[in-house]
CSV table of C-alpha atoms in Angstrom, one decimal:
chain,number,residue,atom,x,y,z
A,1058,MET,CA,44.0,23.1,5.5
A,1059,LYS,CA,43.4,24.2,1.8
A,1060,LYS,CA,43.0,20.5,0.9
A,1061,ILE,CA,40.7,19.7,3.8
A,1062,LEU,CA,38.2,22.4,2.9
A,1063,ILE,CA,38.3,21.5,-0.8
A,1064,PHE,CA,37.2,18.2,0.4
A,1065,LEU,CA,34.6,19.2,2.9
A,1066,PHE,CA,33.3,21.2,-0.3
A,1067,VAL,CA,33.3,18.3,-2.5
A,1068,VAL,CA,31.8,16.4,-0.1
A,1069,PHE,CA,29.2,18.9,1.0
A,1070,THR,CA,28.3,19.3,-2.8
A,1071,THR,CA,28.0,15.8,-3.4
A,1072,VAL,CA,25.4,15.0,-0.5
A,1073,ALA,CA,23.3,18.3,-1.5
A,1074,LEU,CA,23.1,17.1,-5.2
A,1075,PHE,CA,21.8,13.9,-4.0
A,1076,ALA,CA,19.5,14.9,-1.4
A,1077,GLN,CA,18.2,17.5,-4.0
A,1078,THR,CA,17.5,14.3,-6.0
A,1079,GLY,CA,15.3,13.0,-3.1
A,1080,ILE,CA,12.9,15.8,-2.3
A,1081,TYR,CA,9.6,14.3,-2.1
A,1082,ARG,CA,7.4,16.7,-4.3
A,1083,PRO,CA,3.5,16.4,-4.4
A,1084,PHE,CA,1.7,14.6,-7.3
A,1085,PRO,CA,1.6,16.9,-10.4
A,1086,THR,CA,-1.9,18.5,-11.1
A,1087,ASP,CA,-4.2,18.6,-13.7
A,1088,SER,CA,-1.8,21.1,-15.8
A,1089,ALA,CA,0.8,18.7,-16.0
A,1090,LEU,CA,2.4,17.1,-19.0
A,1091,TRP,CA,2.9,13.4,-19.5
A,1092,SER,CA,4.8,11.4,-21.7
A,1093,TYR,CA,3.0,8.1,-22.6
A,1094,GLY,CA,4.2,5.3,-24.7
A,1095,ASN,CA,4.4,1.1,-25.1
A,1096,PHE,CA,6.7,-1.7,-26.1
A,1097,ASP,CA,6.4,-5.2,-26.6
A,1098,MET,CA,8.0,-7.1,-23.6
A,1099,ALA,CA,7.6,-10.9,-24.3
A,1100,SER,CA,5.5,-13.2,-26.1
A,1101,PHE,CA,1.6,-14.3,-24.4
A,1102,TYR,CA,3.6,-17.7,-23.9
A,1103,ARG,CA,6.7,-16.3,-22.0
A,1104,THR,CA,5.0,-14.6,-19.4
A,1105,CYS,CA,5.3,-15.7,-15.6
A,1106,ALA,CA,3.2,-15.2,-12.4
A,1107,TYR,CA,4.3,-14.6,-9.2
A,1108,LYS,CA,3.9,-16.5,-5.9
A,1109,VAL,CA,4.9,-16.1,-2.9
A,1110,LYS,CA,5.9,-19.5,-0.7
A,1111,GLY,CA,8.1,-20.1,2.5
A,1112,ASP,CA,10.4,-18.3,4.7
A,1113,THR,CA,14.4,-17.8,4.6
A,1114,THR,CA,16.8,-16.3,7.1
A,1115,ILE,CA,19.7,-14.3,6.2
A,1116,ASN,CA,21.9,-12.7,8.7
A,1117,SER,CA,19.2,-13.3,11.2
A,1118,VAL,CA,16.5,-11.5,8.9
A,1119,THR,CA,13.6,-13.6,7.9
A,1120,TYR,CA,12.2,-12.9,4.4
A,1121,SER,CA,9.3,-14.3,2.2
A,1122,LYS,CA,10.3,-15.7,-0.8
A,1123,LEU,CA,9.0,-14.6,-4.3
A,1124,TYR,CA,8.9,-16.9,-6.8
A,1125,THR,CA,8.2,-16.5,-10.7
A,1126,ILE,CA,6.4,-19.3,-12.3
A,1127,LYS,CA,6.5,-20.0,-16.0
A,1128,THR,CA,3.4,-21.6,-16.6
A,1129,PHE,CA,-0.4,-20.7,-17.0
A,1130,SER,CA,-1.5,-22.4,-13.6
A,1131,TYR,CA,-0.7,-20.6,-10.5
A,1132,ASP,CA,-1.5,-23.6,-8.3
A,1133,ASN,CA,1.4,-25.5,-10.3
A,1134,ASP,CA,5.0,-24.8,-9.4
A,1135,SER,CA,6.4,-26.8,-12.1
A,1136,GLY,CA,9.5,-24.2,-13.5
A,1137,ALA,CA,9.3,-21.8,-10.2
A,1138,VAL,CA,12.3,-19.9,-10.1
A,1139,LEU,CA,13.2,-17.7,-7.1
A,1140,HIS,CA,12.8,-14.0,-8.2
A,1141,ALA,CA,13.5,-11.9,-4.8
A,1142,LEU,CA,12.9,-11.7,-1.2
A,1143,LEU,CA,10.3,-9.8,0.3
A,1144,ARG,CA,9.7,-8.6,4.1
A,1145,ILE,CA,7.3,-6.1,5.7
A,1146,ASN,CA,7.5,-4.1,9.1
A,1147,ASN,CA,4.4,-3.4,10.0
A,1148,THR,CA,5.6,-1.3,12.6
A,1149,GLN,CA,7.6,1.1,10.5
A,1150,SER,CA,4.7,0.9,7.9
A,1151,LYS,CA,7.7,-0.4,5.6
A,1152,VAL,CA,8.1,-2.9,2.8
A,1153,TRP,CA,11.5,-4.2,1.6
A,1154,LEU,CA,12.8,-6.0,-1.6
A,1155,LYS,CA,16.0,-8.0,-1.9
A,1156,TYR,CA,16.6,-9.3,-5.5
A,1157,VAL,CA,18.4,-12.7,-5.4
A,1158,ASP,CA,19.6,-12.8,-9.6
A,1159,TYR,CA,22.7,-10.2,-9.5
A,1160,ASN,CA,23.6,-10.9,-13.1
A,1161,LEU,CA,19.5,-9.8,-14.0
A,1162,PHE,CA,18.9,-6.6,-11.6
A,1163,ARG,CA,23.0,-6.0,-11.0
A,1164,ASP,CA,22.3,-5.4,-7.5
A,1165,THR,CA,21.4,-7.6,-4.6
A,1166,THR,CA,21.4,-5.3,-1.7
A,1167,GLU,CA,18.1,-4.8,0.2
A,1168,PHE,CA,16.1,-1.7,-0.8
A,1169,LEU,CA,13.0,0.2,0.6
A,1170,LEU,CA,10.3,-0.6,-2.0
A,1171,TYR,CA,7.2,1.0,0.0
A,1172,ASP,CA,7.3,3.4,2.8
A,1173,PHE,CA,3.7,3.9,3.7
A,1174,SER,CA,4.7,6.8,6.5
A,1175,LEU,CA,5.6,9.2,4.1
A,1176,GLN,CA,3.8,12.2,4.1
A,1177,VAL,CA,3.7,15.2,1.4
A,1178,ASN,CA,6.9,17.0,1.3
A,1179,ASP,CA,9.0,14.5,3.3
A,1180,THR,CA,12.5,13.1,1.8
A,1181,PHE,CA,13.4,10.1,0.8
A,1182,TYR,CA,16.3,8.5,-1.5
A,1183,ALA,CA,15.2,7.2,-4.7
A,1184,ARG,CA,16.8,3.5,-6.1
A,1185,ARG,CA,17.1,3.4,-9.6
A,1186,ILE,CA,17.3,0.1,-12.3
A,1187,VAL,CA,18.8,1.2,-15.5
A,1188,TYR,CA,18.0,-1.4,-18.5
A,1189,ASP,CA,20.4,-1.9,-21.2
A,1190,SER,CA,18.0,-1.3,-24.4
A,1191,LEU,CA,14.1,-0.5,-24.3
A,1192,SER,CA,12.2,0.2,-27.8
A,1193,ILE,CA,10.0,2.8,-26.6
A,1194,VAL,CA,7.6,5.0,-28.8
A,1195,THR,CA,6.0,7.9,-26.7
A,1196,ASP,CA,3.2,10.5,-27.1
A,1197,THR,CA,2.1,13.2,-24.8
A,1198,LEU,CA,-1.1,13.5,-22.9
A,1199,ILE,CA,-2.6,15.4,-20.0
A,1200,VAL,CA,-3.6,13.5,-17.0
A,1201,GLU,CA,-7.3,14.2,-15.4
A,1202,ARG,CA,-7.3,14.4,-11.3
A,1203,LYS,CA,-10.6,12.9,-10.0
A,1204,TYR,CA,-11.4,11.3,-6.4
A,1205,SER,CA,-14.4,10.0,-7.4
A,1206,ILE,CA,-13.7,6.0,-7.2
A,1207,TYR,CA,-12.3,6.0,-3.8
A,1208,SER,CA,-12.0,8.4,-0.6
A,1209,ILE,CA,-8.6,8.6,0.6
A,1210,ASN,CA,-6.5,10.5,3.0
A,1211,ASP,CA,-5.9,14.0,2.0
A,1212,SER,CA,-2.4,14.2,2.6
A,1213,LEU,CA,-2.1,11.8,-0.6
A,1214,ASN,CA,-3.4,12.3,-4.2
A,1215,LEU,CA,-5.1,9.8,-6.7
A,1216,THR,CA,-5.1,10.6,-10.0
A,1217,GLN,CA,-7.1,8.4,-12.4
A,1218,LEU,CA,-5.9,8.0,-16.1
A,1219,ARG,CA,-8.4,6.8,-18.6
A,1220,LYS,CA,-8.5,5.2,-22.0
A,1221,LEU,CA,-4.9,2.9,-22.0
A,1222,ARG,CA,-6.0,-0.8,-21.5
A,1223,HIS,CA,-9.5,-2.1,-21.4
A,1224,ASN,CA,-10.9,1.5,-21.3
A,1225,ALA,CA,-10.5,1.5,-17.9
A,1226,TYR,CA,-9.5,3.4,-14.9
A,1227,TYR,CA,-5.7,3.0,-13.7
A,1228,ASN,CA,-5.4,4.6,-10.2
A,1229,PHE,CA,-2.3,6.5,-9.2
A,1230,VAL,CA,-1.5,7.0,-5.5
A,1231,GLU,CA,1.5,9.5,-4.4
A,1232,LYS,CA,3.8,7.2,-3.1
A,1233,ILE,CA,2.2,4.0,-3.8
A,1234,GLY,CA,2.1,4.2,-7.5
A,1235,SER,CA,-0.5,2.5,-10.1
A,1236,ASP,CA,-3.0,0.3,-8.6
A,1237,GLN,CA,-3.1,-2.3,-11.5
A,1238,LEU,CA,0.4,-3.5,-11.0
A,1239,LEU,CA,2.8,-6.7,-9.9
A,1240,LEU,CA,5.9,-7.2,-8.1
A,1241,TYR,CA,8.9,-5.6,-10.0
A,1242,PRO,CA,10.0,-2.0,-8.9
A,1243,GLU,CA,10.9,0.3,-11.3
A,1244,ARG,CA,13.2,3.4,-11.0
A,1245,ASP,CA,11.8,5.3,-8.1
A,1246,ILE,CA,9.6,4.4,-5.0
A,1247,ALA,CA,7.8,7.7,-4.9
A,1248,ALA,CA,5.4,7.2,-7.9
A,1249,PHE,CA,6.4,3.9,-9.7
A,1250,PRO,CA,7.3,0.8,-7.8
A,1251,PHE,CA,5.8,-1.6,-10.2
A,1252,GLU,CA,6.2,-3.3,-13.8
A,1253,GLY,CA,3.9,-5.5,-15.5
A,1254,HIS,CA,4.0,-7.9,-18.3
A,1255,LEU,CA,3.1,-8.5,-22.1
A,1256,ILE,CA,2.5,-5.1,-23.9
A,1257,GLN,CA,4.2,-2.7,-21.4
A,1258,GLN,CA,2.2,0.8,-21.0
A,1259,PHE,CA,3.4,3.3,-19.2
A,1260,ILE,CA,3.4,7.2,-18.5
A,1261,SER,CA,6.2,9.6,-16.6
A,1262,CYS,CA,5.3,13.4,-15.8
A,1263,PHE,CA,7.7,15.3,-17.3
A,1264,LYS,CA,6.8,18.7,-16.7
A,1265,GLN,CA,4.4,21.1,-15.0
A,1266,GLY,CA,4.9,24.9,-15.5
A,1267,GLU,CA,8.6,25.5,-15.1
A,1268,THR,CA,8.9,22.4,-12.9
A,1269,VAL,CA,10.2,19.1,-13.9
A,1270,TYR,CA,9.0,15.8,-12.3
A,1271,TYR,CA,10.5,12.4,-12.5
A,1272,GLN,CA,12.0,13.0,-16.1
A,1273,SER,CA,12.7,9.8,-18.0
A,1274,ASN,CA,10.9,7.7,-15.6
A,1275,GLN,CA,8.7,5.3,-16.4
A,1276,CYS,CA,5.4,3.2,-15.2
A,1277,ILE,CA,3.8,0.4,-16.4
A,1278,LEU,CA,0.4,0.3,-16.2
A,1279,ASN,CA,-1.0,-3.0,-17.6
A,1280,TYR,CA,-3.0,-5.9,-16.1
A,1281,TYR,CA,-1.4,-9.3,-16.0
A,1282,ILE,CA,-3.6,-12.1,-17.2
A,1283,THR,CA,-3.1,-16.1,-17.9
A,1284,GLY,CA,-4.9,-18.7,-19.3
A,1285,ALA,CA,-6.6,-19.2,-22.8
A,1286,HIS,CA,-5.0,-16.9,-25.0
A,1287,GLU,CA,-7.8,-16.1,-27.9
A,1288,LEU,CA,-10.0,-15.4,-25.0
A,1289,THR,CA,-7.8,-12.8,-23.5
A,1290,ALA,CA,-8.5,-9.9,-26.4
A,1291,ASN,CA,-12.0,-9.8,-25.1
A,1292,HIS,CA,-11.6,-9.9,-21.6
A,1293,GLN,CA,-12.8,-6.2,-20.5
A,1294,ASN,CA,-13.9,-6.7,-16.4
A,1295,LEU,CA,-12.8,-4.5,-14.1
A,1296,LEU,CA,-12.0,-4.7,-10.4
A,1297,TYR,CA,-11.3,-2.0,-8.5
A,1298,PRO,CA,-10.3,0.1,-6.3
A,1299,THR,CA,-6.9,-2.1,-5.5
A,1300,PHE,CA,-5.5,0.5,-3.0
A,1301,PHE,CA,-6.8,0.8,0.7
A,1302,GLN,CA,-6.0,2.4,3.9
A,1303,SER,CA,-5.3,-0.1,7.0
A,1304,GLY,CA,-7.8,-0.2,9.3
A,1305,GLN,CA,-10.9,-0.1,6.9
A,1306,PRO,CA,-12.8,-2.8,5.0
A,1307,VAL,CA,-11.5,-4.0,1.7
A,1308,HIS,CA,-14.4,-3.3,-0.3
A,1309,PHE,CA,-14.2,-4.5,-4.2
A,1310,LYS,CA,-16.8,-3.5,-7.1
A,1311,LEU,CA,-16.6,-5.3,-10.3
A,1312,LYS,CA,-17.8,-3.6,-13.7
A,1313,TYR,CA,-18.5,-6.5,-16.3
A,1314,GLU,CA,-18.1,-5.9,-20.1
A,1315,SER,CA,-17.8,-9.3,-20.9
A,1316,GLU,CA,-19.9,-12.1,-20.1
A,1317,LEU,CA,-16.9,-14.2,-18.9
A,1318,PRO,CA,-18.2,-15.2,-15.6
A,1319,ILE,CA,-15.8,-15.3,-12.6
A,1320,GLU,CA,-16.1,-17.9,-10.4
A,1321,THR,CA,-13.5,-17.2,-7.5
A,1322,LEU,CA,-11.7,-14.4,-5.6
A,1323,THR,CA,-8.5,-15.6,-3.6
A,1324,ILE,CA,-6.0,-13.4,-1.7
A,1325,CYS,CA,-2.8,-14.2,-0.6
A,1326,ASN,CA,-0.2,-12.0,2.0
A,1327,ALA,CA,3.4,-11.4,1.3
A,1328,ARG,CA,4.0,-14.8,3.1
A,1329,GLY,CA,2.0,-16.4,0.6
A,1330,GLU,CA,-0.6,-17.4,3.1
A,1331,GLN,CA,-4.6,-17.3,1.8
A,1332,VAL,CA,-6.4,-14.3,3.9
A,1333,GLU,CA,-9.3,-14.7,1.6
A,1334,HIS,CA,-11.2,-17.3,-0.9
A,1335,LEU,CA,-14.8,-16.3,-2.0
A,1336,VAL,CA,-17.0,-17.9,-4.2
A,1337,LEU,CA,-18.3,-15.4,-6.1
A,1338,MET,CA,-22.0,-15.4,-7.7
A,1339,HIS,CA,-22.6,-14.7,-11.7
A,1340,ASN,CA,-22.2,-11.0,-12.5
A,1341,GLN,CA,-21.6,-10.2,-8.7
A,1342,GLU,CA,-21.0,-6.2,-8.7
A,1343,GLU,CA,-19.5,-5.6,-5.0
A,1344,ILE,CA,-17.2,-8.0,-3.3
A,1345,ILE,CA,-16.7,-7.3,0.6
A,1346,ALA,CA,-13.6,-9.0,2.4
A,1347,GLN,CA,-14.6,-10.8,5.6
A,1348,LYS,CA,-11.2,-9.3,7.3
A,1349,HIS,CA,-9.3,-6.3,7.8
A,1350,TYR,CA,-5.5,-6.4,6.7
A,1351,ALA,CA,-2.6,-5.3,7.9
A,1352,GLN,CA,-0.5,-2.6,5.6
A,1353,GLY,CA,1.4,-4.0,3.0
A,1354,ILE,CA,1.3,-5.9,-0.4
A,1355,TYR,CA,-1.6,-8.8,-1.4
A,1356,ILE,CA,-2.0,-10.7,-4.6
A,1357,VAL,CA,-5.6,-11.0,-5.7
A,1358,ASN,CA,-6.3,-14.0,-7.8
A,1359,LEU,CA,-9.9,-13.9,-9.8
A,1360,LYS,CA,-10.6,-17.5,-11.7
A,1361,TYR,CA,-13.0,-17.7,-14.4
A,1362,LYS,CA,-14.8,-20.9,-15.1
A,1363,ASN,CA,-13.2,-21.6,-18.5
A,1364,GLY,CA,-9.8,-21.5,-16.7
A,1365,LEU,CA,-8.8,-18.2,-17.0
A,1366,ASN,CA,-6.5,-16.4,-14.4
A,1367,GLU,CA,-6.1,-12.8,-14.0
A,1368,TYR,CA,-3.8,-11.6,-11.3
A,1369,LEU,CA,-3.9,-8.2,-9.7
A,1370,LYS,CA,-2.0,-6.5,-6.7
A,1371,ILE,CA,-3.6,-4.9,-3.8
A,1372,VAL,CA,-2.0,-2.4,-1.1
A,1373,ILE,CA,-3.0,-1.7,1.9
A,1374,PHE,CA,-1.2,1.5,3.2
């Protein structure tokens, strides 16, 4: 009997500790302290684009295939490598991801990437990915909370961070993360599900009063741009917002801080299907998509007249 009680105590303690780490806390307020840092991930010529193309079925479950393409042309499939498998259940408002490279990611088990049904104070179970080594420099800054760019549901919190890349705003939405990132999950579905390329810029909120939030977790913040290398340094055009509630029109705004003309805007869904292709007028400042999109992840391609391409993700929640 004593052994049984000890066993039950150990099980209960383990479950309690695990549940405690999975508490879904509201987004920190203006008084929160955040650590900020950056590190070099790869040279410009070693970066790659993401592309979703084709399906596969595993154990009667259908997935979309997510490739990385190590070229400067999004239309060129040369060198494409299968990176992960993606599936979206719009009925449950959830997105799952399954890696295919065991050696790189150490775990090929399907995991929950987004749960758009979560509300503040709901609980979730976080998946954490640990990298072997990173050279990181950090500093401290205050994140300012605003609601000026886009009006969202009151149950979600929007935080904007300025003065990182292009001196532009980066939007953070609770349970969605930053709006400027591509598909590469990082640490935790609650606040930071994506990672970028090139110079990695990240923040992690670590303390507000006596409460510690997301300690040592990272959120990657940068755009992903491919094309003529010498032209990217002065590229400062901004497309925003990149998150929308389902059932509402996708209405982008463009802020031009360079003379580099954008020719087209193309949107693909998580199955790799083109759902929008718009030819833009020179210095067009507003873009209204023609369709209403279902919940999920979409990839936007801005193509410039000189051949440069910019890729962003948008999230419909």
